[in-house]
mmCIF file of C-alpha atoms in Angstrom:
data_model
loop_
_atom_site.group_PDB
_atom_site.id
_atom_site.type_symbol
_atom_site.label_atom_id
_atom_site.label_comp_id
_atom_site.label_asym_id
_atom_site.label_seq_id
_atom_site.Cartn_x
_atom_site.Cartn_y
_atom_site.Cartn_z
ATOM 1 C CA UNK A 294 -6.535 19.093 -1.714
ATOM 2 C CA UNK A 295 -5.970 15.492 -0.623
ATOM 3 C CA UNK A 296 -5.565 12.565 -2.865
ATOM 4 C CA UNK A 297 -8.954 11.112 -2.161
ATOM 5 C CA UNK A 298 -10.702 14.606 -2.952
ATOM 6 C CA UNK A 299 -8.819 14.871 -6.278
ATOM 7 C CA UNK A 300 -9.886 11.371 -7.166
ATOM 8 C CA UNK A 301 -13.349 12.123 -6.360
ATOM 9 C CA UNK A 302 -13.462 15.588 -8.235
ATOM 10 C CA UNK A 303 -11.993 13.689 -11.375
ATOM 11 C CA UNK A 304 -14.768 11.090 -11.686
ATOM 12 C CA UNK A 305 -17.502 13.519 -11.105
ATOM 13 C CA UNK A 306 -16.636 14.917 -14.615
ATOM 14 C CA UNK A 307 -17.296 11.473 -16.303
ATOM 15 C CA UNK A 308 -20.416 11.493 -18.696
ATOM 16 C CA UNK A 309 -22.216 8.149 -19.213
ATOM 17 C CA UNK A 310 -25.515 6.493 -20.221
ATOM 18 C CA UNK A 311 -28.686 6.945 -18.437
ATOM 19 C CA UNK A 312 -28.578 3.500 -17.211
ATOM 20 C CA UNK A 313 -25.021 4.147 -15.418
ATOM 21 C CA UNK A 314 -26.575 7.513 -14.040
ATOM 22 C CA UNK A 315 -29.098 5.331 -12.459
ATOM 23 C CA UNK A 316 -26.558 2.910 -10.883
ATOM 24 C CA UNK A 317 -24.359 5.525 -9.771
ATOM 25 C CA UNK A 318 -27.288 7.591 -8.067
ATOM 26 C CA UNK A 319 -28.437 4.180 -6.550
ATOM 27 C CA UNK A 320 -25.178 3.697 -4.753
ATOM 28 C CA UNK A 321 -25.033 7.335 -3.656
ATOM 29 C CA UNK A 322 -28.501 7.392 -2.059
ATOM 30 C CA UNK A 323 -28.019 4.194 -0.430
ATOM 31 C CA UNK A 324 -25.285 5.866 1.443
ATOM 32 C CA UNK A 325 -26.297 9.272 1.785
ATOM 33 C CA UNK A 326 -29.966 9.701 1.040
ATOM 34 C CA UNK A 327 -32.429 10.448 3.737
ATOM 35 C CA UNK A 328 -36.204 10.261 3.422
ATOM 36 C CA UNK A 329 -38.518 12.476 5.234
ATOM 37 C CA UNK A 330 -42.321 11.385 5.314
ATOM 38 C CA UNK A 331 -44.805 14.137 6.329
ATOM 39 C CA UNK A 332 -48.425 13.437 7.595
ATOM 40 C CA UNK A 333 -50.039 14.116 4.275
ATOM 41 C CA UNK A 334 -47.952 11.382 2.726
ATOM 42 C CA UNK A 335 -45.420 13.838 1.178
ATOM 43 C CA UNK A 336 -41.846 12.472 0.812
ATOM 44 C CA UNK A 337 -38.810 14.668 0.954
ATOM 45 C CA UNK A 338 -35.241 13.356 -0.123
ATOM 46 C CA UNK A 339 -32.127 14.844 1.458
ATOM 47 C CA UNK A 340 -28.778 13.931 0.033
ATOM 48 C CA UNK A 341 -26.056 15.143 2.497
ATOM 49 C CA UNK A 342 -22.460 15.326 1.515
ATOM 50 C CA UNK A 343 -19.011 17.071 2.599
ATOM 51 C CA UNK A 344 -17.531 17.160 -0.921
ATOM 52 C CA UNK A 345 -18.472 20.084 -3.162
ATOM 53 C CA UNK A 346 -17.796 18.458 -6.430
ATOM 54 C CA UNK A 347 -19.697 15.291 -5.392
ATOM 55 C CA UNK A 348 -22.666 17.318 -4.288
ATOM 56 C CA UNK A 349 -22.762 18.854 -7.728
ATOM 57 C CA UNK A 350 -22.580 15.405 -9.462
ATOM 58 C CA UNK A 351 -25.579 14.468 -7.349
ATOM 59 C CA UNK A 352 -27.529 17.420 -8.493
ATOM 60 C CA UNK A 353 -26.833 16.513 -12.128
ATOM 61 C CA UNK A 354 -27.648 12.877 -11.593
ATOM 62 C CA UNK A 355 -31.017 13.736 -10.266
ATOM 63 C CA UNK A 356 -31.636 16.273 -12.956
ATOM 64 C CA UNK A 357 -30.804 13.640 -15.626
ATOM 65 C CA UNK A 358 -33.460 11.495 -14.300
ATOM 66 C CA UNK A 359 -36.157 13.787 -13.126
ATOM 67 C CA UNK A 360 -37.617 17.113 -14.312
ATOM 68 C CA UNK A 361 -38.638 18.091 -10.495
ATOM 69 C CA UNK A 362 -36.933 21.250 -9.121
ATOM 70 C CA UNK A 363 -34.188 20.758 -6.601
ATOM 71 C CA UNK A 364 -32.727 22.688 -3.674
ATOM 72 C CA UNK A 365 -29.004 23.045 -2.679
ATOM 73 C CA UNK A 366 -28.467 23.958 1.004
ATOM 74 C CA UNK A 367 -24.986 24.649 2.563
ATOM 75 C CA UNK A 368 -24.561 23.922 6.364
ATOM 76 C CA UNK A 369 -21.551 24.243 8.553
ATOM 77 C CA UNK A 370 -20.231 21.719 10.943
ATOM 78 C CA UNK A 371 -19.900 23.148 14.447
ATOM 79 C CA UNK A 372 -17.374 20.513 15.658
ATOM 80 C CA UNK A 373 -13.947 18.952 14.425
ATOM 81 C CA UNK A 374 -12.840 20.415 11.186
ATOM 82 C CA UNK A 375 -16.093 22.573 10.850
ATOM 83 C CA UNK A 376 -16.385 21.542 7.010
ATOM 84 C CA UNK A 377 -19.360 22.669 4.978
ATOM 85 C CA UNK A 378 -22.161 20.096 4.460
ATOM 86 C CA UNK A 379 -23.999 20.393 1.180
ATOM 87 C CA UNK A 380 -27.534 19.048 1.048
ATOM 88 C CA UNK A 381 -29.304 18.260 -2.259
ATOM 89 C CA UNK A 382 -32.887 18.478 -1.534
ATOM 90 C CA UNK A 383 -35.961 17.028 -3.568
ATOM 91 C CA UNK A 384 -39.411 18.005 -2.579
ATOM 92 C CA UNK A 385 -41.486 16.488 -5.311
ATOM 93 C CA UNK A 386 -41.342 13.319 -7.318
ATOM 94 C CA UNK A 387 -39.400 11.483 -4.622
ATOM 95 C CA UNK A 388 -41.463 8.329 -4.825
ATOM 96 C CA UNK A 389 -41.187 8.212 -8.688
ATOM 97 C CA UNK A 390 -37.606 8.610 -8.532
ATOM 98 C CA UNK A 391 -37.016 5.866 -6.001
ATOM 99 C CA UNK A 392 -39.400 3.560 -8.007
ATOM 100 C CA UNK A 393 -37.306 4.340 -11.070
ATOM 101 C CA UNK A 394 -34.067 3.264 -9.175
ATOM 102 C CA UNK A 395 -35.671 0.263 -7.486
ATOM 103 C CA UNK A 396 -34.944 1.847 -4.242
ATOM 104 C CA UNK A 397 -38.400 2.286 -2.361
ATOM 105 C CA UNK A 398 -38.533 0.332 0.709
ATOM 106 C CA UNK A 399 -41.241 -1.916 1.809
ATOM 107 C CA UNK A 400 -42.681 0.689 4.122
ATOM 108 C CA UNK A 401 -42.847 3.034 1.075
ATOM 109 C CA UNK A 402 -40.923 5.874 3.022
ATOM 110 C CA UNK A 403 -37.257 4.466 3.167
ATOM 111 C CA UNK A 404 -34.443 3.570 0.975
ATOM 112 C CA UNK A 405 -33.837 -0.334 0.224
ATOM 113 C CA UNK A 406 -30.232 -1.221 1.066
ATOM 114 C CA UNK A 407 -29.927 -4.643 -1.075
ATOM 115 C CA UNK A 408 -27.401 -4.140 -4.041
ATOM 116 C CA UNK A 409 -29.546 -5.516 -6.754
ATOM 117 C CA UNK A 410 -27.160 -5.365 -9.823
ATOM 118 C CA UNK A 411 -26.931 -8.979 -11.086
ATOM 119 C CA UNK A 412 -28.659 -8.345 -14.405
ATOM 120 C CA UNK A 413 -27.101 -4.906 -14.950
ATOM 121 C CA UNK A 414 -24.251 -4.451 -17.511
ATOM 122 C CA UNK A 415 -20.635 -4.145 -16.672
ATOM 123 C CA UNK A 416 -20.636 -0.451 -17.128
ATOM 124 C CA UNK A 417 -23.675 -0.054 -14.627
ATOM 125 C CA UNK A 418 -21.764 -2.172 -11.999
ATOM 126 C CA UNK A 419 -18.648 0.255 -12.377
ATOM 127 C CA UNK A 420 -20.930 3.000 -12.136
ATOM 128 C CA UNK A 421 -22.329 1.675 -8.776
ATOM 129 C CA UNK A 422 -18.863 1.290 -7.458
ATOM 130 C CA UNK A 423 -18.109 4.961 -8.366
ATOM 131 C CA UNK A 424 -21.206 6.209 -6.676
ATOM 132 C CA UNK A 425 -20.247 4.311 -3.503
ATOM 133 C CA UNK A 426 -16.849 5.649 -3.568
ATOM 134 C CA UNK A 427 -18.176 9.051 -4.253
ATOM 135 C CA UNK A 428 -20.643 8.823 -1.289
ATOM 136 C CA UNK A 429 -18.519 7.380 1.474
ATOM 137 C CA UNK A 430 -15.341 6.380 0.014
ATOM 138 C CA UNK A 431 -11.595 7.320 0.853
ATOM 139 C CA UNK A 432 -8.082 6.158 -0.346
ATOM 140 C CA UNK A 433 -4.951 6.859 1.197
ATOM 141 C CA UNK A 434 -2.394 8.929 -0.654
ATOM 142 C CA UNK A 435 0.080 6.484 -2.233
ATOM 143 C CA UNK A 436 3.267 8.521 -0.581
ATOM 144 C CA UNK A 437 1.717 7.303 2.980
ATOM 145 C CA UNK A 438 3.005 4.306 4.806
ATOM 146 C CA UNK A 439 0.189 1.923 3.817
ATOM 147 C CA UNK A 440 -2.052 1.417 0.730
ATOM 148 C CA UNK A 441 -5.673 1.426 1.877
ATOM 149 C CA UNK A 442 -9.030 2.335 0.221
ATOM 150 C CA UNK A 443 -12.459 2.001 2.031
ATOM 151 C CA UNK A 444 -16.006 2.488 1.627
ATOM 152 C CA UNK A 445 -18.032 3.173 4.624
ATOM 153 C CA UNK A 446 -21.857 1.478 4.792
ATOM 154 C CA UNK A 447 -24.420 1.968 7.279
ATOM 155 C CA UNK A 448 -26.010 -1.540 6.712
ATOM 156 C CA UNK A 449 -24.457 -4.927 6.605
ATOM 157 C CA UNK A 450 -26.500 -5.927 3.568
ATOM 158 C CA UNK A 451 -25.124 -2.964 1.574
ATOM 159 C CA UNK A 452 -21.494 -3.898 2.646
ATOM 160 C CA UNK A 453 -22.017 -7.464 1.625
ATOM 161 C CA UNK A 454 -23.427 -6.503 -1.530
ATOM 162 C CA UNK A 455 -20.450 -4.115 -2.277
ATOM 163 C CA UNK A 456 -17.864 -7.191 -1.476
ATOM 164 C CA UNK A 457 -19.918 -9.474 -3.839
ATOM 165 C CA UNK A 458 -19.749 -6.867 -6.539
ATOM 166 C CA UNK A 459 -16.088 -6.346 -6.220
ATOM 167 C CA UNK A 460 -15.479 -10.008 -6.294
ATOM 168 C CA UNK A 461 -16.925 -9.928 -9.801
ATOM 169 C CA UNK A 462 -14.049 -7.655 -10.819
ATOM 170 C CA UNK A 463 -11.330 -9.819 -8.666
ATOM 171 C CA UNK A 464 -10.909 -6.890 -6.296
ATOM 172 C CA UNK A 465 -10.945 -8.957 -3.127
ATOM 173 C CA UNK A 466 -12.808 -6.530 -1.025
ATOM 174 C CA UNK A 467 -12.947 -7.190 2.591
ATOM 175 C CA UNK A 468 -15.663 -6.344 5.087
ATOM 176 C CA UNK A 469 -15.275 -5.181 8.945
ATOM 177 C CA UNK A 470 -17.848 -4.074 11.465
ATOM 178 C CA UNK A 471 -17.179 -0.707 13.083
ATOM 179 C CA UNK A 472 -19.228 1.175 15.706
ATOM 180 C CA UNK A 473 -21.169 3.223 13.178
ATOM 181 C CA UNK A 474 -21.577 0.598 10.649
ATOM 182 C CA UNK A 475 -19.594 -1.521 8.334
ATOM 183 C CA UNK A 476 -16.359 -0.918 6.281
ATOM 184 C CA UNK A 477 -15.624 -2.435 2.881
ATOM 185 C CA UNK A 478 -11.765 -2.118 2.241
ATOM 186 C CA UNK A 479 -8.910 -2.944 -0.089
ATOM 187 C CA UNK A 480 -5.218 -2.930 0.961
ATOM 188 C CA UNK A 481 -3.321 -4.257 -1.951
ATOM 189 C CA UNK A 482 -1.869 -1.737 -3.978
ATOM 190 C CA UNK A 483 -2.435 -3.492 -7.262
ATOM 191 C CA UNK A 484 -6.160 -3.943 -6.542
ATOM 192 C CA UNK A 485 -6.509 -0.313 -5.561
ATOM 193 C CA UNK A 486 -5.146 0.531 -9.019
ATOM 194 C CA UNK A 487 -7.632 -1.705 -10.627
ATOM 195 C CA UNK A 488 -10.600 -0.033 -8.592
ATOM 196 C CA UNK A 489 -9.418 3.331 -9.595
ATOM 197 C CA UNK A 490 -9.302 2.300 -13.352
ATOM 198 C CA UNK A 491 -12.843 0.542 -13.011
ATOM 199 C CA UNK A 492 -14.505 3.809 -11.690
ATOM 200 C CA UNK A 493 -12.670 5.835 -14.308
ATOM 201 C CA UNK A 494 -10.181 7.671 -12.174
ATOM 202 C CA UNK A 495 -7.346 7.498 -14.888
ATOM 203 C CA UNK A 496 -5.286 10.351 -13.625
ATOM 204 C CA UNK A 497 -5.388 9.095 -10.029
ATOM 205 C CA UNK A 498 -4.411 5.820 -11.218
ATOM 206 C CA UNK A 499 -1.408 6.955 -13.053
ATOM 207 C CA UNK A 500 -0.344 9.106 -10.131
ATOM 208 C CA UNK A 501 -0.757 6.129 -7.882
ATOM 209 C CA UNK A 502 1.145 3.685 -10.023
ATOM 210 C CA UNK A 503 4.045 6.324 -10.530
ATOM 211 C CA UNK A 504 4.364 6.641 -6.809
ATOM 212 C CA UNK A 505 4.116 2.884 -6.289
ATOM 213 C CA UNK A 506 6.836 2.031 -8.770
ATOM 214 C CA UNK A 507 9.202 4.535 -7.212
ATOM 215 C CA UNK A 508 8.531 3.310 -3.756
ATOM 216 C CA UNK A 509 9.192 -0.199 -4.994
ATOM 217 C CA UNK A 510 12.504 0.937 -6.661
ATOM 218 C CA UNK A 511 13.496 2.737 -3.470
ATOM 219 C CA UNK A 512 12.779 -0.340 -1.338
ATOM 220 C CA UNK A 513 14.620 -2.591 -3.680
ATOM 221 C CA UNK A 514 17.716 -0.256 -3.575
ATOM 222 C CA UNK A 515 17.426 -0.264 0.277
ATOM 223 C CA UNK A 516 17.338 -4.049 0.432
ATOM 224 C CA UNK A 517 20.459 -4.004 -1.973
ATOM 225 C CA UNK A 518 22.350 -1.646 0.199
ATOM 226 C CA UNK A 519 21.401 -3.527 3.441
ATOM 227 C CA UNK A 520 22.585 -6.769 1.793
ATOM 228 C CA UNK A 521 25.846 -4.993 0.473
ATOM 229 C CA UNK A 522 26.353 -3.438 4.032
ATOM 230 C CA UNK A 523 25.870 -6.971 5.645
ATOM 231 C CA UNK A 524 28.219 -8.576 3.388
ATOM 232 C CA UNK A 525 30.761 -5.856 4.024
ATOM 233 C CA UNK A 526 30.409 -6.259 7.737
ATOM 234 C CA UNK A 527 31.142 -9.946 7.236
ATOM 235 C CA UNK A 528 34.104 -9.242 5.038
ATOM 236 C CA UNK A 529 35.594 -6.742 7.610
ATOM 237 C CA UNK A 530 34.933 -9.234 10.435
ATOM 238 C CA UNK A 531 36.540 -12.035 8.500
ATOM 239 C CA UNK A 532 39.751 -9.808 7.562
ATOM 240 C CA UNK A 533 40.253 -8.678 11.304
ATOM 241 C CA UNK A 534 40.146 -12.272 12.289
ATOM 242 C CA UNK A 535 42.609 -13.331 9.705
ATOM 243 C CA UNK A 536 44.990 -10.541 10.582
ATOM 244 C CA UNK A 537 44.836 -11.459 14.439
ATOM 245 C CA UNK A 538 45.473 -15.205 13.603
ATOM 246 C CA UNK A 539 48.287 -14.358 11.338
ATOM 247 C CA UNK A 540 50.024 -12.137 13.912
ATOM 248 C CA UNK A 541 49.377 -14.847 16.450
ATOM 249 C CA UNK A 542 51.135 -17.298 14.183
ATOM 250 C CA UNK A 543 53.946 -14.935 13.526
ATOM 251 C CA UNK A 544 54.535 -14.418 17.093
ATOM 252 C CA UNK A 545 54.038 -17.906 18.644
ATOM 253 C CA UNK A 546 54.886 -20.290 15.516
ATOM 254 C CA UNK A 547 56.958 -18.119 13.051
ATOM 255 C CA UNK A 548 55.783 -17.582 9.686
ATOM 256 C CA UNK A 549 58.986 -19.258 8.205
ATOM 257 C CA UNK A 550 57.654 -22.542 9.574
ATOM 258 C CA UNK A 551 54.578 -22.503 7.245
ATOM 259 C CA UNK A 552 54.587 -24.155 3.925
ATOM 260 C CA UNK A 553 55.548 -21.640 1.074
ATOM 261 C CA UNK A 554 51.965 -21.293 -0.324
ATOM 262 C CA UNK A 555 50.632 -20.332 3.173
ATOM 263 C CA UNK A 556 53.585 -18.259 4.301
ATOM 264 C CA UNK A 557 53.338 -15.942 1.135
ATOM 265 C CA UNK A 558 49.559 -15.597 1.760
ATOM 266 C CA UNK A 559 50.171 -14.663 5.305
ATOM 267 C CA UNK A 560 53.019 -12.205 4.620
ATOM 268 C CA UNK A 561 50.902 -10.563 1.832
ATOM 269 C CA UNK A 562 47.809 -10.130 4.109
ATOM 270 C CA UNK A 563 50.019 -8.487 6.838
ATOM 271 C CA UNK A 564 51.582 -6.085 4.216
ATOM 272 C CA UNK A 565 48.102 -5.342 2.758
ATOM 273 C CA UNK A 566 45.553 -5.564 5.710
ATOM 274 C CA UNK A 567 43.013 -3.260 3.891
ATOM 275 C CA UNK A 568 42.750 -4.751 0.420
ATOM 276 C CA UNK A 569 39.851 -7.283 -0.659
ATOM 277 C CA UNK A 570 40.362 -10.706 -1.517
ATOM 278 C CA UNK A 571 40.234 -10.147 -5.142
ATOM 279 C CA UNK A 572 42.951 -7.410 -4.907
ATOM 280 C CA UNK A 573 45.045 -9.821 -2.662
ATOM 281 C CA UNK A 574 44.817 -12.431 -5.380
ATOM 282 C CA UNK A 575 46.260 -10.203 -7.855
ATOM 283 C CA UNK A 576 49.177 -9.229 -5.553
ATOM 284 C CA UNK A 577 50.315 -12.736 -5.113
ATOM 285 C CA UNK A 578 53.201 -13.813 -7.267
ATOM 286 C CA UNK A 579 51.604 -17.204 -8.201
ATOM 287 C CA UNK A 580 48.115 -17.208 -9.895
ATOM 288 C CA UNK A 581 45.514 -18.306 -7.393
ATOM 289 C CA UNK A 582 41.884 -18.174 -7.590
ATOM 290 C CA UNK A 583 39.445 -16.350 -4.979
ATOM 291 C CA UNK A 584 38.269 -19.763 -3.774
ATOM 292 C CA UNK A 585 41.937 -20.991 -3.613
ATOM 293 C CA UNK A 586 42.974 -18.001 -1.612
ATOM 294 C CA UNK A 587 40.026 -18.465 0.784
ATOM 295 C CA UNK A 588 41.099 -22.032 1.279
ATOM 296 C CA UNK A 589 44.612 -20.949 2.342
ATOM 297 C CA UNK A 590 43.276 -18.411 4.638
ATOM 298 C CA UNK A 591 41.008 -20.978 6.417
ATOM 299 C CA UNK A 592 44.188 -23.099 6.816
ATOM 300 C CA UNK A 593 45.711 -20.425 8.561
ATOM 301 C CA UNK A 594 42.836 -19.812 10.779
ATOM 302 C CA UNK A 595 42.614 -23.543 11.664
ATOM 303 C CA UNK A 596 46.247 -23.692 12.546
ATOM 304 C CA UNK A 597 45.839 -20.659 14.732
ATOM 305 C CA UNK A 598 42.784 -22.047 16.442
ATOM 306 C CA UNK A 599 44.411 -25.236 16.963
ATOM 307 C CA UNK A 600 47.522 -23.801 18.635
ATOM 308 C CA UNK A 601 45.200 -21.361 20.848
ATOM 309 C CA UNK A 602 43.233 -24.156 22.115
ATOM 310 C CA UNK A 603 46.548 -26.082 22.923
ATOM 311 C CA UNK A 604 48.205 -23.257 24.579
ATOM 312 C CA UNK A 605 44.955 -22.337 26.583
ATOM 313 C CA UNK A 606 44.009 -19.168 24.742
ATOM 314 C CA UNK A 607 40.292 -18.025 24.480
ATOM 315 C CA UNK A 608 39.421 -17.379 20.982
ATOM 316 C CA UNK A 609 38.057 -13.944 20.232
ATOM 317 C CA UNK A 610 34.339 -13.878 19.545
ATOM 318 C CA UNK A 611 32.843 -12.157 16.234
ATOM 319 C CA UNK A 612 31.113 -9.639 18.434
ATOM 320 C CA UNK A 613 34.284 -8.442 20.161
ATOM 321 C CA UNK A 614 36.076 -8.411 16.691
ATOM 322 C CA UNK A 615 33.099 -5.989 15.360
ATOM 323 C CA UNK A 616 33.367 -3.746 18.358
ATOM 324 C CA UNK A 617 37.049 -2.982 17.523
ATOM 325 C CA UNK A 618 35.742 -1.568 14.257
ATOM 326 C CA UNK A 619 33.701 1.072 15.730
#
C-alpha cells in the first residue's frame, strides 16, 4: 500500500461532530459527486472513488446525514491499472441532502462548486480539507526524491476556494491549470507536515517527519564529507606543490643557502612528505604555530617561483599537480 493510500485509510477512521461530517462530505461531493436527473424530476447521486476505505467513509458520512438507503456498486477499469471503482449510489433524498450541505446548484440538478466555509468553525474547515484530500488528493512518499502533495479539482472556483482555505492555515497552497482541470499543490516538506496534522493523519505525519529528519541528517553528513574531501584535496595539492618547490630549491639553489628557519622546514618536509601541517609543527625542533609554519612554506614557494621565472621555467598548474595524484 502506498504512503498516500495509508494516509487516506488512517483519516477515514476519524470520528467527528455532525457539522464536520457535513463539511467533509461537501468537499467529497464537489470532487466525486455526479447528479443524474430523470424526466420525472427524480435525482440520483453517484459518488465514484477508487479507494475502498474512502468509499466506506462516504457511505458512513451520507448515512450519518440521511436515513435514505444507499447502494454500493463495484466496477473494474478496463484500461491502465484496471483498479476497482467503488460507486456509492443514492436514489432517494438527494435534493434534501444537497440542500442540507448547501450544494444544490441553481439549475437544481447539479452540485455547486464554490467553497462556502467563511462562517464555519475551524474544525469544519479542517474536515473540508480532509474530504478534499480523500476525494482527489495524493502525497508523495517522503522517501521519494521530492516532497509533493496535491488535490485535483475539476473547476477553477473550487481550486481557488481550496487555496484560500489553505491560506487560513498558512499552508501556502498554489494552483496550476492542467488539461483535465486544476491542481492545488504544496511542495514544502514542513507545510505538508502541517497539512497532515490538520486533517488528522498523525501516524502519517510522524512517519513523514521521521523520514524527513533522517534525510536532513544524511544530507548534512554528505555536505560535511564533501567539504572535508574538498579541503583534503586542497591540502594534498598544496603539499605536492611544496615538495616540488623544495626539491627545485635543493637542486638549483641549495638548501644550505636558506635561512636556518626556512632550511629546517624544507628538510623536515622532504623527510616527512605525507604528514599534515599540524604533525609537521610537532616534528620541528623549535616551537612554531601552524600559521607560522604556513608562512615559512609560503616563503619557500615564493623563492622557488621567483627563481623559476628568472630561469625561464614554466610553473606547474594546479590541475597538473592534481592529475599526478590519480
